[in-house]
Short mmCIF file of C-alpha atoms and ligand atoms in Angstrom, two decimals:
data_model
loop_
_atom_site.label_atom_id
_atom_site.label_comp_id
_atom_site.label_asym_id
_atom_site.label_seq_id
_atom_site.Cartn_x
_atom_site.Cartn_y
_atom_site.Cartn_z
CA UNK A 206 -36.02 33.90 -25.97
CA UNK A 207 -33.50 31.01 -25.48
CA UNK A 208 -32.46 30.48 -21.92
CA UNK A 209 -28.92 32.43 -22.52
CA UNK A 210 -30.67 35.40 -22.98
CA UNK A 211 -33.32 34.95 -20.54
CA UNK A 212 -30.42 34.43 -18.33
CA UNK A 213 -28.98 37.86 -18.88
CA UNK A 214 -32.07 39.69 -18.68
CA UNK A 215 -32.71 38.60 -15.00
CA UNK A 216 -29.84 37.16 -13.37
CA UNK A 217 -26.80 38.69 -11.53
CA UNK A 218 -23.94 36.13 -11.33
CA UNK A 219 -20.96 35.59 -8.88
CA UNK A 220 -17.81 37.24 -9.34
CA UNK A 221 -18.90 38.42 -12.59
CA UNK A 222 -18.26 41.66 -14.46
CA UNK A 223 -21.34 41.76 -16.46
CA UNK A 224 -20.19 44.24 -18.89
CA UNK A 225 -17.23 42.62 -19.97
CA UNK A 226 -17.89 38.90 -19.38
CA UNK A 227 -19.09 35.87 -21.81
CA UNK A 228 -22.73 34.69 -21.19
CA UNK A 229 -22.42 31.73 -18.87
CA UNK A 230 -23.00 28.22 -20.40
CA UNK A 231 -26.35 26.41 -19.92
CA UNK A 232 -25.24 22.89 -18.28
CA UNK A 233 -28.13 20.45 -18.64
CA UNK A 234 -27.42 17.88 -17.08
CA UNK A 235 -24.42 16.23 -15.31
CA UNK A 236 -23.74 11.91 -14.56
CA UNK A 237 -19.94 11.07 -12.70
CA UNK A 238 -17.42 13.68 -13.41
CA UNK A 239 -19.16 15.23 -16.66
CA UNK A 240 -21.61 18.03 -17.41
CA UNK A 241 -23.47 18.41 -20.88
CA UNK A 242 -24.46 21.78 -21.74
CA UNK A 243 -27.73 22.87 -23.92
CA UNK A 244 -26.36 22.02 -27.27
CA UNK A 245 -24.81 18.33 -25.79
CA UNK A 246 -21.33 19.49 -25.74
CA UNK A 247 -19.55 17.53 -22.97
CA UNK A 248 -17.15 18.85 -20.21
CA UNK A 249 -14.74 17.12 -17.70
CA UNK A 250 -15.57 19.01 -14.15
CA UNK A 251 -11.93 19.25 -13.36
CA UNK A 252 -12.44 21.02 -10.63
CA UNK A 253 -15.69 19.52 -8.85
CA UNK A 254 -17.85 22.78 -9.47
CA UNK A 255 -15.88 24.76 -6.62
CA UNK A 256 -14.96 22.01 -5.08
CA UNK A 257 -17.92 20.53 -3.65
CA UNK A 258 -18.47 17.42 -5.26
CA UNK A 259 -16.48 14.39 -5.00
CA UNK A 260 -18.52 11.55 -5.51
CA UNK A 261 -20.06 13.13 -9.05
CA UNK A 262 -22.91 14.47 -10.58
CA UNK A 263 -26.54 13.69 -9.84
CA UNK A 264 -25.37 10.38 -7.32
CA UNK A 265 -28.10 8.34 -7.03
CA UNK A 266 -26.90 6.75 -3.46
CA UNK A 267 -26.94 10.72 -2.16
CA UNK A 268 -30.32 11.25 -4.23
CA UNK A 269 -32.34 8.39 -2.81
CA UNK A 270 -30.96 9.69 0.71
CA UNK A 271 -32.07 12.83 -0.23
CA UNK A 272 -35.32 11.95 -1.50
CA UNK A 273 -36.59 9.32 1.47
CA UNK A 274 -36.09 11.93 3.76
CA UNK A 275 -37.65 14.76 1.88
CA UNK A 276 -41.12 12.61 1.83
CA UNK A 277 -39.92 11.34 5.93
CA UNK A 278 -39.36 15.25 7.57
CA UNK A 279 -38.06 17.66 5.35
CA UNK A 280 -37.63 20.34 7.35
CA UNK A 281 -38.52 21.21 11.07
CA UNK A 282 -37.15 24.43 13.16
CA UNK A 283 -34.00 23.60 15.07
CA UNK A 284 -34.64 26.17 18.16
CA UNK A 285 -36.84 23.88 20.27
CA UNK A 286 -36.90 21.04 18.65
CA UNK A 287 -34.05 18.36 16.98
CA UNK A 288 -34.32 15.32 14.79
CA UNK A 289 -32.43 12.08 13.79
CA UNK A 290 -30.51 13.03 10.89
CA UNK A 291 -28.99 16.00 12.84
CA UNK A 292 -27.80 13.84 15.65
CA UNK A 293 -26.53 11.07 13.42
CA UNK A 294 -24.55 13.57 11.58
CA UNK A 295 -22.85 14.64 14.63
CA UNK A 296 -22.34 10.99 15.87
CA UNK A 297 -20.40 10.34 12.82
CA UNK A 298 -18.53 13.45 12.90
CA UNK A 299 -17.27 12.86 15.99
CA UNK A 300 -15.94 9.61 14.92
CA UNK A 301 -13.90 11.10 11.94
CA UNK A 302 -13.13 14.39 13.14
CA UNK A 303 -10.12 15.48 15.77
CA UNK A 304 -10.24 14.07 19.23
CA UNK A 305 -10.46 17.18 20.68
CA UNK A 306 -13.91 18.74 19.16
CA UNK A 307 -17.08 17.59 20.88
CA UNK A 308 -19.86 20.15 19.67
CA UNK A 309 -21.29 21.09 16.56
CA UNK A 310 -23.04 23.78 15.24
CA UNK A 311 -24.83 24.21 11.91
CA UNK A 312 -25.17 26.79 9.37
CA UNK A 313 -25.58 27.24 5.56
CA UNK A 314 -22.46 27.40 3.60
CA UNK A 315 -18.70 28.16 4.46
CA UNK A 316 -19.09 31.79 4.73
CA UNK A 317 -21.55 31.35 7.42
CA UNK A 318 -19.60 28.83 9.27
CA UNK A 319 -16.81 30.93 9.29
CA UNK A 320 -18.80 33.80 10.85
CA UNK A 321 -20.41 31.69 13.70
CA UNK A 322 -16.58 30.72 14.52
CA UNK A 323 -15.54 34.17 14.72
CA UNK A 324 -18.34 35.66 16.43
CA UNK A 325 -17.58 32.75 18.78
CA UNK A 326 -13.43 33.30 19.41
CA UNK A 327 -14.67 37.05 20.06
CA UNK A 328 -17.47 36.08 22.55
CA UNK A 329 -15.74 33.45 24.21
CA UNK A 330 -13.52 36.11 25.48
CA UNK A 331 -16.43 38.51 26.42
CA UNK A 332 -17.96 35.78 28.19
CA UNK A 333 -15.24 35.78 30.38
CA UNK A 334 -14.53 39.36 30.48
CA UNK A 335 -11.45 39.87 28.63
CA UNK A 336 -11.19 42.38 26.29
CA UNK A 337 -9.86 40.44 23.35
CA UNK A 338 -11.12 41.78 20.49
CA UNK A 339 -8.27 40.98 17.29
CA UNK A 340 -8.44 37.56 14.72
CA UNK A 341 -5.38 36.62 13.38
CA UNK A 342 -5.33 35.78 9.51
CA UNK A 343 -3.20 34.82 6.68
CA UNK A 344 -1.93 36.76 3.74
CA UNK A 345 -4.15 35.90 0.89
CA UNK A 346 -7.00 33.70 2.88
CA UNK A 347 -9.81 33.01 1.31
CA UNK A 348 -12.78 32.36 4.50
CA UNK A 349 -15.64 34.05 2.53
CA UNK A 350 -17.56 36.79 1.67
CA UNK A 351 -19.91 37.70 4.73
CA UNK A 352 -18.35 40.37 6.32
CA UNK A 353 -16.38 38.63 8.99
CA UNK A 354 -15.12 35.80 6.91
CA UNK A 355 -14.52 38.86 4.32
CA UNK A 356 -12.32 40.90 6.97
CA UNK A 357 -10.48 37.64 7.34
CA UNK A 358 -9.62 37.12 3.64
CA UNK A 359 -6.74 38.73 2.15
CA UNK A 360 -7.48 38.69 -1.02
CA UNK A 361 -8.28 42.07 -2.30
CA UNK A 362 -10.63 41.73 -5.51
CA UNK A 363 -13.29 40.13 -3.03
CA UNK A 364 -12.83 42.91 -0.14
CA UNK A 365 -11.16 45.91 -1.75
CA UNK A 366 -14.88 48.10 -1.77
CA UNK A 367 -14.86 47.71 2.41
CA UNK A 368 -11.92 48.26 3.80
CA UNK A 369 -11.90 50.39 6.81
CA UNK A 370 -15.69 48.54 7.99
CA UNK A 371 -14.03 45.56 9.13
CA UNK A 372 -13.07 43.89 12.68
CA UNK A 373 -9.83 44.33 13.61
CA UNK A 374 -7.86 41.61 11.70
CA UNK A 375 -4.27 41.28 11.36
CA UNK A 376 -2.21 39.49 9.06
CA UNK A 377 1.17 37.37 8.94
CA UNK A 378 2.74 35.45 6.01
CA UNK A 379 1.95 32.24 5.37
CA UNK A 380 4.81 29.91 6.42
CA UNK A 381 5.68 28.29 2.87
CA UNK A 382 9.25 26.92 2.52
CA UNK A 383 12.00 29.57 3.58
CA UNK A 384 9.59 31.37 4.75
CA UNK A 385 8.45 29.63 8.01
CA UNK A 386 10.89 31.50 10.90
CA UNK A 387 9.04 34.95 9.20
CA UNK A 388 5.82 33.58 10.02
CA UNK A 389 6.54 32.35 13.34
CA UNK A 390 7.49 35.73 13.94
CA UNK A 391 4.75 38.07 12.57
CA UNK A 392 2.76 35.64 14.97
CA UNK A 393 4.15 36.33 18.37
CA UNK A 394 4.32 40.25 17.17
CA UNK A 395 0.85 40.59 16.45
CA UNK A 396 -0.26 38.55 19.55
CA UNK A 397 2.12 40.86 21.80
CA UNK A 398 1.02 43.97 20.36
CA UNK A 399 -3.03 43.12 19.50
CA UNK A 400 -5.16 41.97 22.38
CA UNK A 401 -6.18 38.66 20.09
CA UNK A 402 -8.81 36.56 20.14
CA UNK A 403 -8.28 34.14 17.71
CA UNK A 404 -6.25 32.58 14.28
CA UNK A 405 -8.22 31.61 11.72
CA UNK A 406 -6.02 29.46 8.90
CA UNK A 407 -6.69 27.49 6.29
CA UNK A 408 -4.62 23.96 6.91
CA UNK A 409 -2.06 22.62 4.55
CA UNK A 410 -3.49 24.65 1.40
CA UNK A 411 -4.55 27.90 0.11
CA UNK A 412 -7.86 27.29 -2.22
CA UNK A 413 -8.50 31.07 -3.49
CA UNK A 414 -5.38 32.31 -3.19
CA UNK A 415 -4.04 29.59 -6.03
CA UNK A 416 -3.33 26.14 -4.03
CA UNK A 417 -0.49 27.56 -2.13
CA UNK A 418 0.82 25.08 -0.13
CA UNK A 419 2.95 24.76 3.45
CA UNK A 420 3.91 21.85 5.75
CA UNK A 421 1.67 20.38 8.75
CA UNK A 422 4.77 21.24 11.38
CA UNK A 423 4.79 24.74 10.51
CA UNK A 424 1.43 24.71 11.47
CA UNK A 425 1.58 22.86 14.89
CA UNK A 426 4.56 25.72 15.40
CA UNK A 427 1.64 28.69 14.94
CA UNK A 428 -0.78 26.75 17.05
CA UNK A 429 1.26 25.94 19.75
CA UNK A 430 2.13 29.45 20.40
CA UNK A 431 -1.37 30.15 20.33
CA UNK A 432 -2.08 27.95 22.86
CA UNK A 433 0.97 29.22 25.39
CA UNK A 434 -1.01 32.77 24.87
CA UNK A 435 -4.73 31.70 24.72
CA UNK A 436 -5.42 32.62 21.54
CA UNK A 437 -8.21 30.37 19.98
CA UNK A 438 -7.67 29.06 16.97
CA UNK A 439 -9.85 28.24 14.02
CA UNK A 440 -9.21 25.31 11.00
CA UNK A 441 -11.22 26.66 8.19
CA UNK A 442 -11.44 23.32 6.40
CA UNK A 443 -14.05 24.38 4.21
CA UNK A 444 -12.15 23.49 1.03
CA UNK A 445 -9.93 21.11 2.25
CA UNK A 446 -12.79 18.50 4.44
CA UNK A 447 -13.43 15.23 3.55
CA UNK A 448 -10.35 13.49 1.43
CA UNK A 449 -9.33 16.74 -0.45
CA UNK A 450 -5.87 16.53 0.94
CA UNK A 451 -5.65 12.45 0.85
CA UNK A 452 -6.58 12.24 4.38
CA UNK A 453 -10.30 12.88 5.73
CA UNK A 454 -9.11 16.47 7.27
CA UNK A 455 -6.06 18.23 5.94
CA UNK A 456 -5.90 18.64 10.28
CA UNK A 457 -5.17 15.13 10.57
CA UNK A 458 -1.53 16.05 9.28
CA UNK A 459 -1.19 18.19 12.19
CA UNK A 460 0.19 16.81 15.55
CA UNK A 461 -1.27 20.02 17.18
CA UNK A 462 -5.22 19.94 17.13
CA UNK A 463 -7.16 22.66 16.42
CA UNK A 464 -10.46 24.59 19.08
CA UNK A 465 -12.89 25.02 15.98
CA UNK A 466 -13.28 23.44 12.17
CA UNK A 467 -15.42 24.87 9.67
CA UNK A 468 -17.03 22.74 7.28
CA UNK A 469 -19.11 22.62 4.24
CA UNK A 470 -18.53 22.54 0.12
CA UNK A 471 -18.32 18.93 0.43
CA UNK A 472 -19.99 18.09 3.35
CA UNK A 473 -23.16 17.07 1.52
CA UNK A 474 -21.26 15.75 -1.77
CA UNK A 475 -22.25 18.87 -3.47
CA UNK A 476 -25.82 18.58 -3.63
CA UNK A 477 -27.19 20.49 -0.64
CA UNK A 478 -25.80 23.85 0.85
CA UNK A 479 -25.08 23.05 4.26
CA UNK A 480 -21.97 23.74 6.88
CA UNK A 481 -21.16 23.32 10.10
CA UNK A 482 -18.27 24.84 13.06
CA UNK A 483 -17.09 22.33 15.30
CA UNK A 484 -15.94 23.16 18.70
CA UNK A 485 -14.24 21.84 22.11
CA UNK A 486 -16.06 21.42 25.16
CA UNK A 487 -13.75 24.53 26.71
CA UNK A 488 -15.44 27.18 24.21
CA UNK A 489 -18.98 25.60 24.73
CA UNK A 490 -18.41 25.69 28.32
CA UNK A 491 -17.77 29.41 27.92
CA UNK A 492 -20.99 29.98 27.09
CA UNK A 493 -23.02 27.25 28.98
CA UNK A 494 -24.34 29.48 32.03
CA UNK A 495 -27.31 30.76 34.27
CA UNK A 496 -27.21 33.86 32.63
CA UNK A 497 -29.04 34.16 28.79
CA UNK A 498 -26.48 36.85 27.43
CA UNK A 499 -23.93 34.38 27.52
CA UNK A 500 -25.51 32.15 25.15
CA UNK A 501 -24.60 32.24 21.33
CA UNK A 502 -27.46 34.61 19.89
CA UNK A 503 -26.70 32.82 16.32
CA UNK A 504 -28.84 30.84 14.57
CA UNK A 505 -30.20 30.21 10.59
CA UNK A 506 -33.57 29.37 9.63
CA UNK A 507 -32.69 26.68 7.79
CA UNK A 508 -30.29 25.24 10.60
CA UNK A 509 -29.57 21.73 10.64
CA UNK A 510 -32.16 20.82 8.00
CA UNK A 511 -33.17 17.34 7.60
CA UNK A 512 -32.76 17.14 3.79
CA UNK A 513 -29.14 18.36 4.01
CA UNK A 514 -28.18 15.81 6.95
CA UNK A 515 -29.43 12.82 5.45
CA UNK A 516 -27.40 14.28 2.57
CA UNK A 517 -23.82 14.49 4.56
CA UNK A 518 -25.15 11.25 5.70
CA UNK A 519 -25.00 9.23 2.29
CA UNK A 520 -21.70 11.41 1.69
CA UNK A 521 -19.46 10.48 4.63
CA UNK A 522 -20.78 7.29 3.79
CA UNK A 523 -19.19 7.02 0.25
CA UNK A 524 -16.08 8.79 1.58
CA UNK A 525 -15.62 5.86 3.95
CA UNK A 526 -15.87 3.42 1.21
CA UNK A 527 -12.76 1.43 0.31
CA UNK A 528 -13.32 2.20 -3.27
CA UNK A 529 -13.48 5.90 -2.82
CA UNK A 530 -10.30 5.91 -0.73
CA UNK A 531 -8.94 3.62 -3.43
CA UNK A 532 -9.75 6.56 -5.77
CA UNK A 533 -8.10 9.32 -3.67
CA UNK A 534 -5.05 7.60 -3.75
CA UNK A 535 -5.37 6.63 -7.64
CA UNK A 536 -5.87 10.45 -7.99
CA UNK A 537 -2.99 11.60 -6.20
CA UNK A 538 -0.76 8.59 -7.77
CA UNK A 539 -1.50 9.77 -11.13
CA UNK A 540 -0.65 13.87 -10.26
CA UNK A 541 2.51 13.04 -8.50
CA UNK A 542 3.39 11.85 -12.49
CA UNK A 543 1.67 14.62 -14.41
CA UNK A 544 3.42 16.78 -11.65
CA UNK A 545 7.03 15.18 -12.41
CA UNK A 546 7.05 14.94 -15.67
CA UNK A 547 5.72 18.81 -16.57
CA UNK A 548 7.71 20.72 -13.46
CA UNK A 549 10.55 21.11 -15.43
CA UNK A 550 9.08 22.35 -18.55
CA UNK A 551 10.53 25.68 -19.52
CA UNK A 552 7.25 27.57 -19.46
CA UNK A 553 6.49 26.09 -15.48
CA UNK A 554 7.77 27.96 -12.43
CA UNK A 555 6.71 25.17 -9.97
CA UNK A 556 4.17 22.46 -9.41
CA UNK A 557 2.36 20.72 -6.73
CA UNK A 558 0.62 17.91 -5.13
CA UNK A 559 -1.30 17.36 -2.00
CA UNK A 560 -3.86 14.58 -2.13
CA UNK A 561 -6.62 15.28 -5.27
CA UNK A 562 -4.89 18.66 -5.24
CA UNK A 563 -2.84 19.19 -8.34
CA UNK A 564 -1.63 22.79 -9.18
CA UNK A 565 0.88 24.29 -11.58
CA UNK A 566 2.82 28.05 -11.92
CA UNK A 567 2.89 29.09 -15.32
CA UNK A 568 5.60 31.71 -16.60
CA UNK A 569 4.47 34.81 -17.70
CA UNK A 570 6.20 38.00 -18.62
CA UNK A 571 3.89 40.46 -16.65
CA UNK A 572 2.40 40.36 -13.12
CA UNK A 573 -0.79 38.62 -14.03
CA UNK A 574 -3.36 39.28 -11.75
CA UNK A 575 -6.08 37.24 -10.23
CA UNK A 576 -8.48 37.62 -13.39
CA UNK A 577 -6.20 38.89 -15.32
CA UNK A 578 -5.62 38.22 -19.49
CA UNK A 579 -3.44 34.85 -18.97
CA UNK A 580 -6.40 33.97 -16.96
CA UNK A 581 -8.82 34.51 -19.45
CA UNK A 582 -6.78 32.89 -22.33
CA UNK A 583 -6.35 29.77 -20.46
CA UNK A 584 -9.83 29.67 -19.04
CA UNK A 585 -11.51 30.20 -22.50
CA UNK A 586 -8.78 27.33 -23.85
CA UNK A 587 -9.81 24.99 -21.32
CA UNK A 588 -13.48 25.37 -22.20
CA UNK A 589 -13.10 24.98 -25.99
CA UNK A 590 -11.53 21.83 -25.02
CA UNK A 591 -14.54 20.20 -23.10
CA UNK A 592 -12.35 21.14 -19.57
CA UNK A 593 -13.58 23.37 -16.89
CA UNK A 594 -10.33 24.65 -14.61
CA UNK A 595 -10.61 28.37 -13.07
CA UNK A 596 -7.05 29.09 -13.00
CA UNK A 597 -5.90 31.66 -10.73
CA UNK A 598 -4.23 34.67 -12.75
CA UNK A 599 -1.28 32.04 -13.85
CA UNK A 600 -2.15 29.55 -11.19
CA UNK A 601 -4.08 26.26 -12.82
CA UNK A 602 -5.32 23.86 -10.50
CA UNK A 603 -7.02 20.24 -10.35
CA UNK A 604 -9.40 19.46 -7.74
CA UNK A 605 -11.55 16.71 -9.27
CA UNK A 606 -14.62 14.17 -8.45
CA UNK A 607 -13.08 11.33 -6.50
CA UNK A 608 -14.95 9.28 -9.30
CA UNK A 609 -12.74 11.06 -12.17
CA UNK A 610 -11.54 7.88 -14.18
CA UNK A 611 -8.24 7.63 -15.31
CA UNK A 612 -9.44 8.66 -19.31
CA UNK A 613 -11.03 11.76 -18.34
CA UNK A 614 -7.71 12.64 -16.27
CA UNK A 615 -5.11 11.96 -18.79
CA UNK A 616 -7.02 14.27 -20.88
CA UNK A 617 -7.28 17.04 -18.52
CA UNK A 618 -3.64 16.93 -18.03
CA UNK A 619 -3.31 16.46 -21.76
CA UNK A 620 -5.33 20.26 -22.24
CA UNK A 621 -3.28 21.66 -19.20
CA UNK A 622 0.06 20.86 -21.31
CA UNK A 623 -0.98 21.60 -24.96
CA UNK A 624 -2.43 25.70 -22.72
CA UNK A 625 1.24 25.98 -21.37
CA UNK A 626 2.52 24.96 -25.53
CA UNK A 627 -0.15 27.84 -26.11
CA UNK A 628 0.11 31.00 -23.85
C1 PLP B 6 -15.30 28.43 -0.36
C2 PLP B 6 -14.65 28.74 0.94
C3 PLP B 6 -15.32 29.48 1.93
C4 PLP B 6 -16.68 30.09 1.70
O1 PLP B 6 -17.67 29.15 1.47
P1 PLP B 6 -19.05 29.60 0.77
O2 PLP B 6 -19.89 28.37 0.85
O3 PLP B 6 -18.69 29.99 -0.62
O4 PLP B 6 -19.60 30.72 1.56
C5 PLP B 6 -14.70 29.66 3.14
N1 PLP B 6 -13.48 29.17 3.37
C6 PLP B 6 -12.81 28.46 2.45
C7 PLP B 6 -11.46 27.91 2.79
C8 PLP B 6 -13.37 28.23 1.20
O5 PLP B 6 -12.68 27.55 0.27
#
């Protein structure tokens, strides 16, 4: 049997329709911003594999990190007992992250660091024996799909099969141009009429829901009247950590800060899954007491595992390079360009920049949806081509390695323009 078919005789992919979709490719191997798949066909990773991996495939600085600790401690329980790695990690967190955060906790990937921020915002408040028991949202979020982070998306191909088994969630508009004064709005209604806990948001830019995009003093706006009522709020920077947005944290735009951060994709430079929640010394106080049942009854098995923090380790260390914040800035050079010289194409409703982020609005006669047949046309075009983009129903975005050279670029925008010619 060759491995395609092994493949779909045993395994059960992610967001897949089995009965209708392709057989996934077989990538081999992968070196900077390419991936070779089982018959040496070469792709440009326009998109860093979900978005994890900025520094490129199979890094040997992250590797040989990886690899001295695995053979040093690779793994110890984290109830009881801590380690170096996990304390250096937070030491150089709390160098790069907001002023105002102070502990960390760890978990597994960016669903789960979502949840422990949630379950926090709603114990914080039970704790201190308030009955706030609502999270705030965006339309069209994207936090995840455990079932908290899940009741905070919007999106409904992910959550669509559960409605009516969530938490209380409720949603307001995200404040994109025109649109802010709604948004501002929606917030003080829901807080009035919901007895909230907290806001989760993702800062600056929409990942899932197509790279939508909305300004940092909107933002402070929805924070600040969070903080006049008390209402925790909760950066999910999952997609957007560590230089997506052309500064370390898309929060960094904000002039209001933020009482939690969620972290991960590419916290460990995408080779380890790891995450973490960050949090101000207020909500850890809330729980630091005599009494047990006000401590956070959360935990992973894997939390905080050596392997993965000597991982982050190696990875804020290339993001703090000169060169790689020579490259962010080369990257987001080069889209402002691309972005000016298709946005007035015929076929284009709109495009935009924000740091690596690239993402363009195609016209289409129908309502596509989000894996609709645009989609597919322009996903399977992309592929021939030696590109991988995921565009969002008629959404297609860039989100590449830091280490992308200017070549493999130009021909990424090159495909995206010759798929607009085509659709
Ligand atoms: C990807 C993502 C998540 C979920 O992370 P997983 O590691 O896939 O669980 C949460 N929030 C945002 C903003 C994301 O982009």
């Amino acid at each position: 049997m060759t491995l395609s078919e092994k493949d779909s005789q045993y395994l059960w992919h992610p967001y897949t329709q089995h009965k209708t979709s392709q057989t996934p490719i077989v990538i081999s191997r992968g070196e900077g911003a390419l991936l070779w798949d089982e018959n040496n066909k070469v792709y440009i990773d326009a998109i860093a594999s979900w978005w994890v991996n900025p520094f490129g495939h199979s890094n040997k600085f992250i590797a040989d990190s990886i690899y001295k600790q695995l053979t040093t401690l690779e793994h110890v329980l984290f109830g009881g007992f801590t380690h170096e790695p996990a304390i250096k990690v937070a030491e150089k967190l709390m160098e790069i992250l907001p002023k105002n955060q102070e502990k960390i906790f760890f978990s597994d990937n960016g669903s789960t660091a979502v949840e422990v921020a949630i379950k926090v915002a709603l114990q914080y408040f039970f704790n201190k024996n308030e009955k706030r028991t609502t999270i705030i949202a965006f339309e069209n979020a994207f936090h995840g799909d455990t079932f908290a982070a899940m009741a905070a998306s919007g999106i409904s191909f992910y959550t669509q099969a559960f409605q009516g088994m969530f938490i209380d969630v409720v949603r307001i508009p995200v404040p994109v141009k025109g649109k802010e004064q709604i948004s501002f709005d929606a917030l003080k209604n829901a807080i009035q009429n919901h007895n909230c806990a907290g806001f989760i948001f993702e800062p600056l830019v929409q990942g899932a829901a197509g790279m939508v995009m909305y300004e940092p003093e909107a933002l402070a706006k929805l924070i600040r009247i969070c903080k006049e009522n008390q209402v925790l709020t909760i950066a999910d920077e999952v997609m957007t950590g560590f230089g997506k947005t052309g500064k370390t944290f898309a929060m960094d735009y904000v002039s209001e800060e933020a009482d939690m951060i969620c972290l991960s994709k590419a916290l460990t430079g995408g080779t380890i899954p790891m995450a973490i929640t960050t949090f101000t010394k207020d909500i850890f106080d809330a729980f630091f007491d005599d009494d047990i049942n006000k401590a956070l009854f959360h935990g992973h098995t894997f939390t905080a595992n050596p392997t993965g923090c000597a991982a982050a380790l190696a990875s804020i260390d290339l993001l703090q390079t000169s060169e790689m914040q020579q490259n962010i800035k080369r990257i987001n050079a080069s889209h402002l360009d691309f972005q000016k010289k298709i946005e007035n194409h015929s076929k284009v409703i709109t495009a935009r920049t924000l740091g690596v982020i690239f993402a363009v609005e195609i016209k289409s006669n129908s309502e596509e949806s989000y894996y609709g047949s645009m989609r597919t046309k322009l996903y399977n075009f992309f592929i021939q081509n030696g590109v991988i983009l995921r565009p969002v129903g008629n959404i297609v975005y860039i989100l590449p390695p830091y280490i992308i050279t200017d070549e493999q670029l130009q021909k990424v925008y090159k495909t995206i323009e010759e798929a607009i010619e085509m659709v």
